Amino acid sequence: DTAVSQTPKYLVTQMGNDKSIKCEQNLGHDTMYWYKQDSKKFLKIMFSYNNKELIINETVPNRFSPKSPDKAHLNLHINSLELGDSAVYFCASSQVRASEAFFGQGTRLTVV
Amino acid sequence: QKEVEQDPGPLSVPEGAIVSLNCTYSNSAFQYFMWYRQYSRKGPELLMYTYSSGNKEDGRFTAQVDKSSKYISLFIRDSQPSDSATYLCAMRETGGFKTIFGAGTRLFVKA
């Protein structure tokens, strides 16, 4: 009964490919996030959805497109992958504006 | 200047030492201050959070916020090898949706 689960855990793909990462939370939270963590461990928010509505959209290339089919799911689709997209992507959820965010285990994306 | 500054370390201490981890910030509107712990190849988990200024203690961990200096600290007493992890400070404005993270400090506690 994992609280925030992401799939896949590891993803190795070639430049130019399109890939998706899925996230599901069973905590009943109404806000979900995507974060990117680079090789220096810097964690930066990319997107946030509240009740399926996009509320944060940081300066992220439009090759990245989040989709929230319902408030328990937030997927991330990436088009035309580039070497610089290699990172760990974390999904998280919280109650709206709550201090505590629960993170998934991360998806380690390697673009070759 | 980044909104939140945190020394990435690494910081190496012997078992039993008192560890002090710190962050500075520039946005005076930040009111919520958090510390997350991240083990290798895992997601961050919330350790402590504090609203506005003051201290908060939980077992071996104490979080301090000094809003006048825009400075927050996490103290770990009687450090253990199991405390070896990356510690990330994080902050948010009241009513805000966005949490800003520091770069994380990598801590090693040697047995």
PDB file of C-alpha atoms in Angstrom:
ATOM      1  CA  ASP A   1       0.000   0.000   0.000  1.00  0.00           C
ATOM      2  CA  THR A   2       2.488   2.550  -1.266  1.00  0.00           C
ATOM      3  CA  ALA A   3       1.314   6.135  -0.779  1.00  0.00           C
ATOM      4  CA  VAL A   4       2.776   7.672  -3.948  1.00  0.00           C
ATOM      5  CA  SER A   5       3.882   5.270  -6.639  1.00  0.00           C
ATOM      6  CA  GLN A   6       5.647   6.012  -9.892  1.00  0.00           C
ATOM      7  CA  THR A   7       6.325   3.815 -12.857  1.00  0.00           C
ATOM      8  CA  PRO A   8       8.748   3.021 -14.259  1.00  0.00           C
ATOM      9  CA  LYS A   9      11.508   3.276 -11.664  1.00  0.00           C
ATOM     10  CA  TYR A  10      14.227   3.300 -14.318  1.00  0.00           C
ATOM     11  CA  LEU A  11      13.989   4.462 -17.903  1.00  0.00           C
ATOM     12  CA  VAL A  12      16.810   4.352 -20.445  1.00  0.00           C
ATOM     13  CA  THR A  13      15.970   5.676 -23.874  1.00  0.00           C
ATOM     14  CA  GLN A  14      17.513   7.212 -26.948  1.00  0.00           C
ATOM     15  CA  MET A  15      17.489  10.863 -27.900  1.00  0.00           C
ATOM     16  CA  GLY A  16      14.460  11.855 -29.887  1.00  0.00           C
ATOM     17  CA  ASN A  17      12.141   9.276 -28.354  1.00  0.00           C
ATOM     18  CA  ASP A  18       8.865  10.057 -26.566  1.00  0.00           C
ATOM     19  CA  LYS A  19       8.264   8.585 -23.123  1.00  0.00           C
ATOM     20  CA  SER A  20       5.737   8.754 -20.290  1.00  0.00           C
ATOM     21  CA  ILE A  21       6.026   8.437 -16.533  1.00  0.00           C
ATOM     22  CA  LYS A  22       2.966   7.571 -14.492  1.00  0.00           C
ATOM     23  CA  CYS A  23       2.135   8.556 -10.942  1.00  0.00           C
ATOM     24  CA  GLU A  24      -0.653   7.505  -8.606  1.00  0.00           C
ATOM     25  CA  GLN A  25      -1.386   8.471  -5.005  1.00  0.00           C
ATOM     26  CA  ASN A  26      -3.764   6.726  -2.620  1.00  0.00           C
ATOM     27  CA  LEU A  27      -3.660   9.346   0.126  1.00  0.00           C
ATOM     28  CA  GLY A  28      -6.771  11.215  -0.932  1.00  0.00           C
ATOM     29  CA  HIS A  29      -4.723  14.366  -1.548  1.00  0.00           C
ATOM     30  CA  ASP A  30      -6.007  16.998  -3.925  1.00  0.00           C
ATOM     31  CA  THR A  31      -2.673  18.415  -5.096  1.00  0.00           C
ATOM     32  CA  MET A  32       0.008  16.611  -7.067  1.00  0.00           C
ATOM     33  CA  TYR A  33       3.422  17.723  -8.311  1.00  0.00           C
ATOM     34  CA  TRP A  34       6.232  16.830 -10.639  1.00  0.00           C
ATOM     35  CA  TYR A  35       9.770  17.697  -9.562  1.00  0.00           C
ATOM     36  CA  LYS A  36      13.050  17.281 -11.391  1.00  0.00           C
ATOM     37  CA  GLN A  37      16.229  16.472  -9.447  1.00  0.00           C
ATOM     38  CA  ASP A  38      19.483  16.958 -11.290  1.00  0.00           C
ATOM     39  CA  SER A  39      22.823  15.257 -10.712  1.00  0.00           C
ATOM     40  CA  LYS A  40      23.690  17.791  -8.002  1.00  0.00           C
ATOM     41  CA  LYS A  41      20.548  16.830  -6.070  1.00  0.00           C
ATOM     42  CA  PHE A  42      18.843  20.152  -6.747  1.00  0.00           C
ATOM     43  CA  LEU A  43      15.084  19.579  -6.589  1.00  0.00           C
ATOM     44  CA  LYS A  44      13.031  21.897  -8.763  1.00  0.00           C
ATOM     45  CA  ILE A  45       9.292  22.009  -9.232  1.00  0.00           C
ATOM     46  CA  MET A  46       7.996  21.578 -12.754  1.00  0.00           C
ATOM     47  CA  PHE A  47       4.207  21.332 -12.485  1.00  0.00           C
ATOM     48  CA  SER A  48       1.454  21.205  -9.928  1.00  0.00           C
ATOM     49  CA  TYR A  49      -2.163  20.174 -10.290  1.00  0.00           C
ATOM     50  CA  ASN A  50      -4.936  20.842  -7.824  1.00  0.00           C
ATOM     51  CA  ASN A  51      -8.113  18.831  -8.409  1.00  0.00           C
ATOM     52  CA  LYS A  52      -7.053  18.155 -12.011  1.00  0.00           C
ATOM     53  CA  GLU A  53      -6.398  21.834 -12.662  1.00  0.00           C
ATOM     54  CA  LEU A  54      -2.909  23.067 -13.553  1.00  0.00           C
ATOM     55  CA  ILE A  55      -1.820  25.616 -10.932  1.00  0.00           C
ATOM     56  CA  ILE A  56       1.952  25.727 -11.343  1.00  0.00           C
ATOM     57  CA  ASN A  57       3.748  25.576 -14.657  1.00  0.00           C
ATOM     58  CA  GLU A  58       7.357  26.541 -14.237  1.00  0.00           C
ATOM     59  CA  THR A  59       9.664  27.442 -17.094  1.00  0.00           C
ATOM     60  CA  VAL A  60       9.791  23.990 -18.575  1.00  0.00           C
ATOM     61  CA  PRO A  61      10.216  23.185 -22.294  1.00  0.00           C
ATOM     62  CA  ASN A  62       6.865  22.502 -23.913  1.00  0.00           C
ATOM     63  CA  ARG A  63       8.172  19.045 -24.783  1.00  0.00           C
ATOM     64  CA  PHE A  64       7.039  18.219 -21.250  1.00  0.00           C
ATOM     65  CA  SER A  65       3.293  17.817 -20.885  1.00  0.00           C
ATOM     66  CA  PRO A  66       1.559  16.787 -17.671  1.00  0.00           C
ATOM     67  CA  LYS A  67      -1.837  15.148 -17.693  1.00  0.00           C
ATOM     68  CA  SER A  68      -4.143  14.557 -14.755  1.00  0.00           C
ATOM     69  CA  PRO A  69      -7.038  12.232 -15.623  1.00  0.00           C
ATOM     70  CA  ASP A  70      -8.301  12.417 -12.027  1.00  0.00           C
ATOM     71  CA  LYS A  71      -7.007  13.820  -8.766  1.00  0.00           C
ATOM     72  CA  ALA A  72      -5.262  10.565  -7.839  1.00  0.00           C
ATOM     73  CA  HIS A  73      -3.173  10.417 -11.009  1.00  0.00           C
ATOM     74  CA  LEU A  74      -0.647  12.752 -12.613  1.00  0.00           C
ATOM     75  CA  ASN A  75       1.318  11.560 -15.621  1.00  0.00           C
ATOM     76  CA  LEU A  76       4.236  13.218 -17.363  1.00  0.00           C
ATOM     77  CA  HIS A  77       4.792  12.858 -21.077  1.00  0.00           C
ATOM     78  CA  ILE A  78       8.071  13.945 -22.637  1.00  0.00           C
ATOM     79  CA  ASN A  79       8.485  14.397 -26.385  1.00  0.00           C
ATOM     80  CA  SER A  80      11.713  14.418 -28.370  1.00  0.00           C
ATOM     81  CA  LEU A  81      13.933  13.514 -25.420  1.00  0.00           C
ATOM     82  CA  GLU A  82      17.285  15.293 -25.142  1.00  0.00           C
ATOM     83  CA  LEU A  83      20.485  14.386 -23.278  1.00  0.00           C
ATOM     84  CA  GLY A  84      19.827  17.211 -20.816  1.00  0.00           C
ATOM     85  CA  ASP A  85      16.551  15.612 -19.762  1.00  0.00           C
ATOM     86  CA  SER A  86      18.514  12.922 -17.911  1.00  0.00           C
ATOM     87  CA  ALA A  87      17.598  13.313 -14.250  1.00  0.00           C
ATOM     88  CA  VAL A  88      15.459  11.804 -11.527  1.00  0.00           C
ATOM     89  CA  TYR A  89      11.805  12.830 -11.757  1.00  0.00           C
ATOM     90  CA  PHE A  90       9.756  12.782  -8.577  1.00  0.00           C
ATOM     91  CA  CYS A  91       6.027  12.817  -8.225  1.00  0.00           C
ATOM     92  CA  ALA A  92       4.592  14.157  -4.961  1.00  0.00           C
ATOM     93  CA  SER A  93       1.221  14.879  -3.433  1.00  0.00           C
ATOM     94  CA  SER A  94      -0.163  16.965  -0.600  1.00  0.00           C
ATOM     95  CA  GLN A  95      -3.350  18.487   0.700  1.00  0.00           C
ATOM     96  CA  VAL A  96      -3.761  21.874  -0.928  1.00  0.00           C
ATOM     97  CA  ARG A  97      -1.160  24.326   0.370  1.00  0.00           C
ATOM     98  CA  ALA A  98      -0.126  21.851   3.087  1.00  0.00           C
ATOM     99  CA  SER A  99       3.393  21.821   4.404  1.00  0.00           C
ATOM    100  CA  GLU A 100       3.942  18.132   4.013  1.00  0.00           C
ATOM    101  CA  ALA A 101       4.407  16.678   0.572  1.00  0.00           C
ATOM    102  CA  PHE A 102       4.723  12.933   0.142  1.00  0.00           C
ATOM    103  CA  PHE A 103       7.170  11.901  -2.544  1.00  0.00           C
ATOM    104  CA  GLY A 104       7.311   8.852  -4.736  1.00  0.00           C
ATOM    105  CA  GLN A 105      10.474   6.802  -5.172  1.00  0.00           C
ATOM    106  CA  GLY A 106      11.476   8.651  -8.291  1.00  0.00           C
ATOM    107  CA  THR A 107      12.005   7.698 -11.931  1.00  0.00           C
ATOM    108  CA  ARG A 108      15.632   7.722 -13.015  1.00  0.00           C
ATOM    109  CA  LEU A 109      15.608   8.796 -16.657  1.00  0.00           C
ATOM    110  CA  THR A 110      18.749   8.332 -18.730  1.00  0.00           C
ATOM    111  CA  VAL A 111      18.798   9.630 -22.287  1.00  0.00           C
ATOM    112  CA  VAL A 112      21.576   8.186 -24.453  1.00  0.00           C
TER     113      VAL A 112
ATOM    114  CA  GLN B   1      20.946  35.082  -6.137  1.00  0.00           C
ATOM    115  CA  LYS B   2      18.984  31.906  -5.476  1.00  0.00           C
ATOM    116  CA  GLU B   3      15.927  32.206  -3.237  1.00  0.00           C
ATOM    117  CA  VAL B   4      17.303  29.496  -0.958  1.00  0.00           C
ATOM    118  CA  GLU B   5      20.994  28.833  -0.379  1.00  0.00           C
ATOM    119  CA  GLN B   6      22.305  25.634   1.169  1.00  0.00           C
ATOM    120  CA  ASP B   7      25.859  24.357   1.332  1.00  0.00           C
ATOM    121  CA  PRO B   8      25.924  21.022  -0.536  1.00  0.00           C
ATOM    122  CA  GLY B   9      28.755  19.641   1.613  1.00  0.00           C
ATOM    123  CA  PRO B  10      29.622  16.829   1.957  1.00  0.00           C
ATOM    124  CA  LEU B  11      29.703  17.001   5.727  1.00  0.00           C
ATOM    125  CA  SER B  12      31.421  14.120   7.488  1.00  0.00           C
ATOM    126  CA  VAL B  13      31.125  13.650  11.273  1.00  0.00           C
ATOM    127  CA  PRO B  14      31.878  10.857  13.761  1.00  0.00           C
ATOM    128  CA  GLU B  15      29.037   8.936  15.349  1.00  0.00           C
ATOM    129  CA  GLY B  16      27.624  10.742  18.373  1.00  0.00           C
ATOM    130  CA  ALA B  17      28.495  14.224  17.122  1.00  0.00           C
ATOM    131  CA  ILE B  18      26.044  17.120  17.036  1.00  0.00           C
ATOM    132  CA  VAL B  19      25.321  18.087  13.446  1.00  0.00           C
ATOM    133  CA  SER B  20      24.268  21.554  12.363  1.00  0.00           C
ATOM    134  CA  LEU B  21      22.722  22.042   8.928  1.00  0.00           C
ATOM    135  CA  ASN B  22      21.761  25.495   7.689  1.00  0.00           C
ATOM    136  CA  CYS B  23      19.984  27.419   4.956  1.00  0.00           C
ATOM    137  CA  THR B  24      19.627  31.088   4.171  1.00  0.00           C
ATOM    138  CA  TYR B  25      16.896  32.643   2.098  1.00  0.00           C
ATOM    139  CA  SER B  26      16.036  35.956   0.504  1.00  0.00           C
ATOM    140  CA  ASN B  27      12.222  35.957   0.306  1.00  0.00           C
ATOM    141  CA  SER B  28      10.809  37.548   3.462  1.00  0.00           C
ATOM    142  CA  ALA B  29       7.335  36.211   2.570  1.00  0.00           C
ATOM    143  CA  PHE B  30       8.363  32.639   3.378  1.00  0.00           C
ATOM    144  CA  GLN B  31       6.445  31.469   6.445  1.00  0.00           C
ATOM    145  CA  TYR B  32       6.612  27.675   6.278  1.00  0.00           C
ATOM    146  CA  PHE B  33       9.996  26.048   6.705  1.00  0.00           C
ATOM    147  CA  MET B  34      10.632  22.361   6.217  1.00  0.00           C
ATOM    148  CA  TRP B  35      13.475  19.887   6.405  1.00  0.00           C
ATOM    149  CA  TYR B  36      13.404  16.783   4.252  1.00  0.00           C
ATOM    150  CA  ARG B  37      15.726  13.782   4.468  1.00  0.00           C
ATOM    151  CA  GLN B  38      16.596  11.865   1.327  1.00  0.00           C
ATOM    152  CA  TYR B  39      18.376   8.541   1.390  1.00  0.00           C
ATOM    153  CA  SER B  40      20.268   7.432  -1.683  1.00  0.00           C
ATOM    154  CA  ARG B  41      17.956   6.403  -4.517  1.00  0.00           C
ATOM    155  CA  LYS B  42      14.831   7.239  -2.499  1.00  0.00           C
ATOM    156  CA  GLY B  43      12.340  10.083  -2.479  1.00  0.00           C
ATOM    157  CA  PRO B  44      12.600  12.914   0.064  1.00  0.00           C
ATOM    158  CA  GLU B  45      10.639  12.455   3.299  1.00  0.00           C
ATOM    159  CA  LEU B  46       9.544  15.231   5.603  1.00  0.00           C
ATOM    160  CA  LEU B  47      11.487  15.402   8.882  1.00  0.00           C
ATOM    161  CA  MET B  48      10.394  18.653  10.469  1.00  0.00           C
ATOM    162  CA  TYR B  49       8.336  21.679   9.642  1.00  0.00           C
ATOM    163  CA  THR B  50       8.000  25.021  11.406  1.00  0.00           C
ATOM    164  CA  TYR B  51       5.646  27.910  10.902  1.00  0.00           C
ATOM    165  CA  SER B  52       7.205  31.371  11.200  1.00  0.00           C
ATOM    166  CA  SER B  53       9.986  31.836  13.759  1.00  0.00           C
ATOM    167  CA  GLY B  54      11.014  29.713  16.703  1.00  0.00           C
ATOM    168  CA  ASN B  55      12.228  26.263  17.588  1.00  0.00           C
ATOM    169  CA  LYS B  56      10.714  22.845  17.217  1.00  0.00           C
ATOM    170  CA  GLU B  57      12.075  19.652  18.703  1.00  0.00           C
ATOM    171  CA  ASP B  58      11.362  16.043  17.774  1.00  0.00           C
ATOM    172  CA  GLY B  59      13.547  13.434  19.411  1.00  0.00           C
ATOM    173  CA  ARG B  60      17.146  14.010  18.349  1.00  0.00           C
ATOM    174  CA  PHE B  61      16.140  16.671  15.828  1.00  0.00           C
ATOM    175  CA  THR B  62      15.664  20.394  16.465  1.00  0.00           C
ATOM    176  CA  ALA B  63      14.608  22.899  13.824  1.00  0.00           C
ATOM    177  CA  GLN B  64      15.234  26.607  14.324  1.00  0.00           C
ATOM    178  CA  VAL B  65      13.991  29.550  12.305  1.00  0.00           C
ATOM    179  CA  ASP B  66      15.358  33.067  12.623  1.00  0.00           C
ATOM    180  CA  LYS B  67      13.262  35.210  10.305  1.00  0.00           C
ATOM    181  CA  SER B  68      15.101  38.412  11.194  1.00  0.00           C
ATOM    182  CA  SER B  69      18.294  36.900   9.775  1.00  0.00           C
ATOM    183  CA  LYS B  70      16.502  34.812   7.118  1.00  0.00           C
ATOM    184  CA  TYR B  71      18.319  31.766   8.449  1.00  0.00           C
ATOM    185  CA  ILE B  72      17.103  28.290   9.352  1.00  0.00           C
ATOM    186  CA  SER B  73      18.918  25.408  11.000  1.00  0.00           C
ATOM    187  CA  LEU B  74      18.479  21.717  11.697  1.00  0.00           C
ATOM    188  CA  PHE B  75      20.393  20.194  14.591  1.00  0.00           C
ATOM    189  CA  ILE B  76      20.885  16.470  14.967  1.00  0.00           C
ATOM    190  CA  ARG B  77      22.027  15.296  18.387  1.00  0.00           C
ATOM    191  CA  ASP B  78      23.837  11.999  18.973  1.00  0.00           C
ATOM    192  CA  SER B  79      24.170  11.441  15.248  1.00  0.00           C
ATOM    193  CA  GLN B  80      23.998   7.869  14.006  1.00  0.00           C
ATOM    194  CA  PRO B  81      25.296   6.180  10.833  1.00  0.00           C
ATOM    195  CA  SER B  82      21.622   5.774   9.849  1.00  0.00           C
ATOM    196  CA  ASP B  83      21.406   9.593   9.688  1.00  0.00           C
ATOM    197  CA  SER B  84      23.713   9.518   6.660  1.00  0.00           C
ATOM    198  CA  ALA B  85      21.603  11.054   3.910  1.00  0.00           C
ATOM    199  CA  THR B  86      21.028  14.280   2.024  1.00  0.00           C
ATOM    200  CA  TYR B  87      19.105  16.904   3.986  1.00  0.00           C
ATOM    201  CA  LEU B  88      17.071  19.432   2.020  1.00  0.00           C
ATOM    202  CA  CYS B  89      15.610  22.592   3.433  1.00  0.00           C
ATOM    203  CA  ALA B  90      12.383  23.834   1.863  1.00  0.00           C
ATOM    204  CA  MET B  91      10.212  26.921   2.207  1.00  0.00           C
ATOM    205  CA  ARG B  92       6.839  28.236   1.182  1.00  0.00           C
ATOM    206  CA  GLU B  93       4.800  31.420   1.442  1.00  0.00           C
ATOM    207  CA  THR B  94       1.532  31.374   3.358  1.00  0.00           C
ATOM    208  CA  GLY B  95      -1.225  30.483   0.913  1.00  0.00           C
ATOM    209  CA  GLY B  96       1.327  29.648  -1.740  1.00  0.00           C
ATOM    210  CA  PHE B  97       1.379  26.471  -3.756  1.00  0.00           C
ATOM    211  CA  LYS B  98       5.062  26.441  -4.578  1.00  0.00           C
ATOM    212  CA  THR B  99       7.702  25.004  -2.249  1.00  0.00           C
ATOM    213  CA  ILE B 100      11.273  26.087  -2.924  1.00  0.00           C
ATOM    214  CA  PHE B 101      14.008  23.612  -2.040  1.00  0.00           C
ATOM    215  CA  GLY B 102      17.630  24.190  -1.145  1.00  0.00           C
ATOM    216  CA  ALA B 103      20.338  22.257  -2.961  1.00  0.00           C
ATOM    217  CA  GLY B 104      20.633  19.722  -0.121  1.00  0.00           C
ATOM    218  CA  THR B 105      23.554  18.944   2.195  1.00  0.00           C
ATOM    219  CA  ARG B 106      25.050  15.491   1.976  1.00  0.00           C
ATOM    220  CA  LEU B 107      25.802  14.152   5.484  1.00  0.00           C
ATOM    221  CA  PHE B 108      28.001  11.175   6.337  1.00  0.00           C
ATOM    222  CA  VAL B 109      28.072   9.864   9.905  1.00  0.00           C
ATOM    223  CA  LYS B 110      31.023   7.524  10.458  1.00  0.00           C
ATOM    224  CA  ALA B 111      30.755   4.633  12.920  1.00  0.00           C
TER     225      ALA B 111
END
